[in-house]
Amino acid sequence: MDLARIKTASGKIEKADVLAFVESRKAAPSNGAAVVRLVAASPKARRIAAERGVDLSALRGSGPGGAVLVADVPAVAAPVTTGPLTTGPLTTGPLTLPSPQRGEGVSTVWRIMAERMTASWTTAPHFYLVREVNVARLVAWLGTARKQTGARITYSDLLVKLVAATLAQHPRVNVSWKDGALERHPEINIGLAVALEDGLVVPVIARADTLGLKDIAQRREDLVTRAQAGKLRPADIQGGVFTISNLGMYGVDAFSAIVNPPQAAILAVGRIADRVVPVNGQPAVQPTMTLTLSCDHRALDGARGAQFLGALADLIEEPLALLT
């Protein structure tokens, strides 16, 4: 197919435009030179119309120049009146499912999550710091810790331990912005973002800096299990001063998280992947991880955030520094 024969209002050709062109050519004279002009419509409206089986030419557009917009596309295509049967072959199109309808209900957990994240995104000025770290020694530490404790320790448990230790070194990050002033927190309570079927919750591991790895793993496992069963208590999600969101298990390399109010920062953790990095001046393949620190600029500035992230990266690359 010669795409130059397809003309759209925006000049951008998408899959729905090609499908519409094909359908229009079925009824057009086959002279090989005609150029079919499609109905003016936004790309999204065109895609949704194709999904719902709606004929754009039958719609009255409310956009500029009569262009069809998403709001103009009905939820269900109008019934088609069939003509007399013909002897030609029956052609069927692909089966498409209707898009979710407006007004679809959400769970209480999802609604609360949406409200909190909207409030954070619209009121807290975010900035982001990114650091790639070599995790060769972190990987080795995980294996050793599992053997020594007999517990099901995860990378999230190691990160809770390291983040808590770093916060103890940098108490200026262990703060919140409240009523136009900084509120300092005496305890280091680390929240772990947990995805559920009906939303996102952040159970808190209280006083994480005073716990050993085995205790952290047991509390994390208990909180996650009760969160998935819908049995968290109000105390389980209160008092957090810093949050860790780990999407590495989903194959995500890096992402920027939204600060969990009223906290000052959240750490987004990507997957561990082998990359070529310099080791003693020579290229070597090493396991690495990308960390992204999202900060509320009202509570933290770039320098303090960078110092915290740098100290955390140093601990991740050399966990034995915890002993000192």
mmCIF file of N, CA, C and O in Angstrom, residues 36-96:
data_model
loop_
_atom_site.group_PDB
_atom_site.id
_atom_site.type_symbol
_atom_site.label_atom_id
_atom_site.label_comp_id
_atom_site.label_asym_id
_atom_site.label_seq_id
_atom_site.Cartn_x
_atom_site.Cartn_y
_atom_site.Cartn_z
ATOM 1 N N VAL A 36 -8.109 8.990 -1.576
ATOM 2 C CA VAL A 36 -9.255 9.026 -0.674
ATOM 3 C C VAL A 36 -8.965 9.959 0.491
ATOM 4 O O VAL A 36 -7.942 9.808 1.161
ATOM 5 N N ARG A 37 -9.834 10.936 0.699
ATOM 6 C CA ARG A 37 -9.675 11.827 1.842
ATOM 7 C C ARG A 37 -10.547 11.324 2.976
ATOM 8 O O ARG A 37 -11.753 11.142 2.804
ATOM 9 N N LEU A 38 -9.936 11.127 4.139
ATOM 10 C CA LEU A 38 -10.650 10.590 5.287
ATOM 11 C C LEU A 38 -11.396 11.695 6.018
ATOM 12 O O LEU A 38 -11.088 12.885 5.878
ATOM 13 N N VAL A 39 -12.342 11.273 6.823
ATOM 14 C CA VAL A 39 -13.084 12.222 7.651
ATOM 15 C C VAL A 39 -12.129 12.867 8.648
ATOM 16 O O VAL A 39 -11.294 12.183 9.252
ATOM 17 N N ALA A 40 -12.233 14.183 8.807
ATOM 18 C CA ALA A 40 -11.379 14.880 9.770
ATOM 19 C C ALA A 40 -11.689 14.393 11.182
ATOM 20 O O ALA A 40 -12.837 14.442 11.619
ATOM 21 N N ALA A 41 -10.664 13.898 11.874
ATOM 22 C CA ALA A 41 -10.857 13.362 13.224
ATOM 23 C C ALA A 41 -9.517 13.316 13.927
ATOM 24 O O ALA A 41 -8.464 13.197 13.286
ATOM 25 N N SER A 42 -9.566 13.433 15.259
ATOM 26 C CA SER A 42 -8.334 13.304 16.031
ATOM 27 C C SER A 42 -7.878 11.844 15.984
ATOM 28 O O SER A 42 -8.695 10.931 15.829
ATOM 29 N N PRO A 43 -6.557 11.596 16.104
ATOM 30 C CA PRO A 43 -6.067 10.215 16.073
ATOM 31 C C PRO A 43 -6.735 9.327 17.114
ATOM 32 O O PRO A 43 -7.058 8.172 16.837
ATOM 33 N N LYS A 44 -6.950 9.861 18.317
ATOM 34 C CA LYS A 44 -7.559 9.052 19.370
ATOM 35 C C LYS A 44 -9.011 8.739 19.035
ATOM 36 O O LYS A 44 -9.482 7.614 19.234
ATOM 37 N N ALA A 45 -9.736 9.734 18.498
ATOM 38 C CA ALA A 45 -11.120 9.493 18.116
ATOM 39 C C ALA A 45 -11.197 8.459 17.000
ATOM 40 O O ALA A 45 -12.069 7.590 16.990
ATOM 41 N N ARG A 46 -10.257 8.520 16.075
ATOM 42 C CA ARG A 46 -10.237 7.560 14.975
ATOM 43 C C ARG A 46 -9.984 6.146 15.483
ATOM 44 O O ARG A 46 -10.598 5.172 15.054
ATOM 45 N N ARG A 47 -9.048 6.030 16.446
ATOM 46 C CA ARG A 47 -8.736 4.712 16.992
ATOM 47 C C ARG A 47 -9.930 4.141 17.755
ATOM 48 O O ARG A 47 -10.290 2.964 17.595
ATOM 49 N N ILE A 48 -10.549 4.978 18.610
ATOM 50 C CA ILE A 48 -11.680 4.504 19.404
ATOM 51 C C ILE A 48 -12.856 4.136 18.500
ATOM 52 O O ILE A 48 -13.559 3.144 18.731
ATOM 53 N N ALA A 49 -13.068 4.926 17.448
ATOM 54 C CA ALA A 49 -14.159 4.618 16.526
ATOM 55 C C ALA A 49 -13.929 3.266 15.860
ATOM 56 O O ALA A 49 -14.865 2.474 15.689
ATOM 57 N N ALA A 50 -12.663 2.988 15.501
ATOM 58 C CA ALA A 50 -12.354 1.699 14.885
ATOM 59 C C ALA A 50 -12.581 0.558 15.864
ATOM 60 O O ALA A 50 -13.096 -0.505 15.507
ATOM 61 N N GLU A 51 -12.202 0.785 17.143
ATOM 62 C CA GLU A 51 -12.382 -0.252 18.152
ATOM 63 C C GLU A 51 -13.863 -0.547 18.392
ATOM 64 O O GLU A 51 -14.248 -1.698 18.633
ATOM 65 N N ARG A 52 -14.697 0.502 18.351
ATOM 66 C CA ARG A 52 -16.122 0.337 18.646
ATOM 67 C C ARG A 52 -16.966 0.066 17.406
ATOM 68 O O ARG A 52 -18.180 -0.092 17.489
ATOM 69 N N GLY A 53 -16.307 0.028 16.243
ATOM 70 C CA GLY A 53 -17.044 -0.258 15.025
ATOM 71 C C GLY A 53 -17.951 0.879 14.596
ATOM 72 O O GLY A 53 -19.009 0.649 13.998
ATOM 73 N N VAL A 54 -17.540 2.129 14.876
ATOM 74 C CA VAL A 54 -18.352 3.300 14.544
ATOM 75 C C VAL A 54 -17.856 3.904 13.241
ATOM 76 O O VAL A 54 -16.654 4.077 13.040
ATOM 77 N N ASP A 55 -18.778 4.246 12.326
ATOM 78 C CA ASP A 55 -18.445 4.873 11.054
ATOM 79 C C ASP A 55 -18.255 6.369 11.282
ATOM 80 O O ASP A 55 -19.196 7.093 11.611
ATOM 81 N N LEU A 56 -17.031 6.871 11.101
ATOM 82 C CA LEU A 56 -16.742 8.286 11.351
ATOM 83 C C LEU A 56 -17.533 9.200 10.426
ATOM 84 O O LEU A 56 -17.891 10.325 10.804
ATOM 85 N N SER A 57 -17.794 8.746 9.202
ATOM 86 C CA SER A 57 -18.488 9.605 8.250
ATOM 87 C C SER A 57 -19.934 9.888 8.677
ATOM 88 O O SER A 57 -20.556 10.843 8.198
ATOM 89 N N ALA A 58 -20.451 9.077 9.605
ATOM 90 C CA ALA A 58 -21.833 9.284 10.066
ATOM 91 C C ALA A 58 -21.898 10.187 11.290
ATOM 92 O O ALA A 58 -22.989 10.452 11.808
ATOM 93 N N LEU A 59 -20.740 10.676 11.765
ATOM 94 C CA LEU A 59 -20.715 11.484 12.982
ATOM 95 C C LEU A 59 -20.585 12.961 12.647
ATOM 96 O O LEU A 59 -19.968 13.343 11.643
ATOM 97 N N ARG A 60 -21.136 13.789 13.508
ATOM 98 C CA ARG A 60 -20.988 15.238 13.391
ATOM 99 C C ARG A 60 -19.917 15.671 14.389
ATOM 100 O O ARG A 60 -20.095 15.541 15.601
ATOM 101 N N GLY A 61 -18.799 16.161 13.902
ATOM 102 C CA GLY A 61 -17.692 16.519 14.765
ATOM 103 C C GLY A 61 -17.872 17.854 15.439
ATOM 104 O O GLY A 61 -18.460 18.786 14.876
ATOM 105 N N SER A 62 -17.360 17.977 16.656
ATOM 106 C CA SER A 62 -17.453 19.230 17.407
ATOM 107 C C SER A 62 -16.117 19.952 17.483
ATOM 108 O O SER A 62 -15.999 20.989 18.122
ATOM 109 N N GLY A 63 -15.102 19.405 16.806
ATOM 110 C CA GLY A 63 -13.789 20.007 16.843
ATOM 111 C C GLY A 63 -13.603 21.067 15.781
ATOM 112 O O GLY A 63 -14.543 21.397 15.031
ATOM 113 N N PRO A 64 -12.395 21.629 15.685
ATOM 114 C CA PRO A 64 -12.108 22.657 14.668
ATOM 115 C C PRO A 64 -12.372 22.124 13.270
ATOM 116 O O PRO A 64 -11.942 21.034 12.909
ATOM 117 N N GLY A 65 -13.124 22.907 12.483
ATOM 118 C CA GLY A 65 -13.420 22.482 11.129
ATOM 119 C C GLY A 65 -14.324 21.268 11.057
ATOM 120 O O GLY A 65 -14.348 20.573 10.036
ATOM 121 N N GLY A 66 -15.068 20.998 12.131
ATOM 122 C CA GLY A 66 -15.957 19.842 12.134
ATOM 123 C C GLY A 66 -15.258 18.528 12.389
ATOM 124 O O GLY A 66 -15.822 17.454 12.140
ATOM 125 N N ALA A 67 -14.018 18.571 12.898
ATOM 126 C CA ALA A 67 -13.274 17.345 13.169
ATOM 127 C C ALA A 67 -13.936 16.558 14.286
ATOM 128 O O ALA A 67 -14.444 17.132 15.261
ATOM 129 N N VAL A 68 -13.943 15.247 14.135
ATOM 130 C CA VAL A 68 -14.547 14.379 15.134
ATOM 131 C C VAL A 68 -13.580 14.209 16.302
ATOM 132 O O VAL A 68 -12.403 13.867 16.103
ATOM 133 N N LEU A 69 -14.057 14.449 17.520
ATOM 134 C CA LEU A 69 -13.264 14.284 18.729
ATOM 135 C C LEU A 69 -13.728 13.040 19.481
ATOM 136 O O LEU A 69 -14.751 12.428 19.130
ATOM 137 N N VAL A 70 -12.987 12.685 20.528
ATOM 138 C CA VAL A 70 -13.325 11.485 21.306
ATOM 139 C C VAL A 70 -14.742 11.572 21.858
ATOM 140 O O VAL A 70 -15.493 10.588 21.845
ATOM 141 N N ALA A 71 -15.133 12.756 22.341
ATOM 142 C CA ALA A 71 -16.465 12.923 22.935
ATOM 143 C C ALA A 71 -17.573 12.720 21.911
ATOM 144 O O ALA A 71 -18.728 12.466 22.285
ATOM 145 N N ASP A 72 -17.241 12.838 20.617
ATOM 146 C CA ASP A 72 -18.259 12.678 19.584
ATOM 147 C C ASP A 72 -18.507 11.224 19.225
ATOM 148 O O ASP A 72 -19.482 10.910 18.524
ATOM 149 N N VAL A 73 -17.631 10.325 19.655
ATOM 150 C CA VAL A 73 -17.755 8.915 19.288
ATOM 151 C C VAL A 73 -18.681 8.230 20.279
ATOM 152 O O VAL A 73 -18.395 8.213 21.483
ATOM 153 N N PRO A 74 -19.805 7.662 19.827
ATOM 154 C CA PRO A 74 -20.713 6.981 20.759
ATOM 155 C C PRO A 74 -20.080 5.729 21.335
ATOM 156 O O PRO A 74 -19.152 5.150 20.755
ATOM 157 N N ALA A 75 -20.572 5.337 22.505
ATOM 158 C CA ALA A 75 -20.001 4.172 23.184
ATOM 159 C C ALA A 75 -20.239 2.896 22.400
ATOM 160 O O ALA A 75 -19.428 1.979 22.419
ATOM 161 N N VAL A 76 -21.350 2.806 21.703
ATOM 162 C CA VAL A 76 -21.707 1.593 20.958
ATOM 163 C C VAL A 76 -22.089 2.004 19.551
ATOM 164 O O VAL A 76 -22.767 3.015 19.341
ATOM 165 N N ALA A 77 -21.652 1.242 18.570
ATOM 166 C CA ALA A 77 -21.995 1.541 17.191
ATOM 167 C C ALA A 77 -23.488 1.368 16.960
ATOM 168 O O ALA A 77 -24.136 0.514 17.572
ATOM 169 N N ALA A 78 -24.037 2.187 16.075
ATOM 170 C CA ALA A 78 -25.463 2.073 15.732
ATOM 171 C C ALA A 78 -25.702 0.768 14.993
ATOM 172 O O ALA A 78 -24.836 0.274 14.279
ATOM 173 N N PRO A 79 -26.885 0.150 15.210
ATOM 174 C CA PRO A 79 -27.158 -1.108 14.521
ATOM 175 C C PRO A 79 -27.130 -0.934 13.017
ATOM 176 O O PRO A 79 -27.567 0.088 12.491
ATOM 177 N N VAL A 80 -26.632 -1.930 12.322
ATOM 178 C CA VAL A 80 -26.495 -1.874 10.873
ATOM 179 C C VAL A 80 -27.652 -2.636 10.249
ATOM 180 O O VAL A 80 -27.946 -3.771 10.637
ATOM 181 N N THR A 81 -28.321 -2.001 9.299
ATOM 182 C CA THR A 81 -29.407 -2.652 8.586
ATOM 183 C C THR A 81 -28.838 -3.421 7.415
ATOM 184 O O THR A 81 -28.158 -2.849 6.560
ATOM 185 N N THR A 82 -29.081 -4.697 7.384
ATOM 186 C CA THR A 82 -28.511 -5.527 6.332
ATOM 187 C C THR A 82 -29.417 -5.542 5.118
ATOM 188 O O THR A 82 -30.652 -5.514 5.220
ATOM 189 N N GLY A 83 -28.806 -5.567 3.959
ATOM 190 C CA GLY A 83 -29.534 -5.640 2.708
ATOM 191 C C GLY A 83 -29.812 -7.086 2.353
ATOM 192 O O GLY A 83 -29.589 -8.004 3.143
ATOM 193 N N PRO A 84 -30.291 -7.311 1.163
ATOM 194 C CA PRO A 84 -30.573 -8.678 0.736
ATOM 195 C C PRO A 84 -29.302 -9.512 0.653
ATOM 196 O O PRO A 84 -28.209 -8.983 0.430
ATOM 197 N N LEU A 85 -29.424 -10.786 0.873
ATOM 198 C CA LEU A 85 -28.282 -11.679 0.818
ATOM 199 C C LEU A 85 -27.717 -11.707 -0.580
ATOM 200 O O LEU A 85 -28.441 -11.655 -1.579
ATOM 201 N N THR A 86 -26.378 -11.799 -0.676
ATOM 202 C CA THR A 86 -25.703 -11.891 -1.967
ATOM 203 C C THR A 86 -24.994 -13.213 -2.048
ATOM 204 O O THR A 86 -24.860 -13.933 -1.062
ATOM 205 N N THR A 87 -24.502 -13.506 -3.224
ATOM 206 C CA THR A 87 -23.795 -14.766 -3.418
ATOM 207 C C THR A 87 -22.319 -14.652 -3.116
ATOM 208 O O THR A 87 -21.582 -15.617 -3.216
ATOM 209 N N GLY A 88 -21.844 -13.430 -2.770
ATOM 210 C CA GLY A 88 -20.429 -13.240 -2.484
ATOM 211 C C GLY A 88 -20.060 -13.828 -1.140
ATOM 212 O O GLY A 88 -20.918 -14.134 -0.311
ATOM 213 N N PRO A 89 -18.757 -13.986 -0.887
ATOM 214 C CA PRO A 89 -18.301 -14.552 0.376
ATOM 215 C C PRO A 89 -18.562 -13.598 1.538
ATOM 216 O O PRO A 89 -18.538 -12.383 1.364
ATOM 217 N N LEU A 90 -18.806 -14.151 2.701
ATOM 218 C CA LEU A 90 -19.042 -13.356 3.906
ATOM 219 C C LEU A 90 -17.707 -12.963 4.511
ATOM 220 O O LEU A 90 -16.861 -13.811 4.780
ATOM 221 N N THR A 91 -17.474 -11.653 4.714
ATOM 222 C CA THR A 91 -16.231 -11.152 5.285
ATOM 223 C C THR A 91 -16.504 -10.670 6.699
ATOM 224 O O THR A 91 -17.399 -9.851 6.910
ATOM 225 N N THR A 92 -15.763 -11.156 7.647
ATOM 226 C CA THR A 92 -15.942 -10.735 9.038
ATOM 227 C C THR A 92 -14.713 -9.984 9.500
ATOM 228 O O THR A 92 -13.584 -10.327 9.149
ATOM 229 N N GLY A 93 -14.928 -8.947 10.281
ATOM 230 C CA GLY A 93 -13.821 -8.166 10.821
ATOM 231 C C GLY A 93 -13.338 -8.753 12.129
ATOM 232 O O GLY A 93 -13.938 -9.678 12.685
ATOM 233 N N PRO A 94 -12.226 -8.248 12.665
ATOM 234 C CA PRO A 94 -11.705 -8.752 13.934
ATOM 235 C C PRO A 94 -12.635 -8.418 15.085
ATOM 236 O O PRO A 94 -13.309 -7.378 15.073
ATOM 237 N N LEU A 95 -12.692 -9.297 16.070
ATOM 238 C CA LEU A 95 -13.522 -9.072 17.242
ATOM 239 C C LEU A 95 -12.850 -8.060 18.144
ATOM 240 O O LEU A 95 -11.685 -8.213 18.511
ATOM 241 N N THR A 96 -13.542 -6.975 18.486
ATOM 242 C CA THR A 96 -12.993 -5.939 19.356
ATOM 243 C C THR A 96 -13.852 -5.816 20.595
ATOM 244 O O THR A 96 -15.072 -5.952 20.539
#
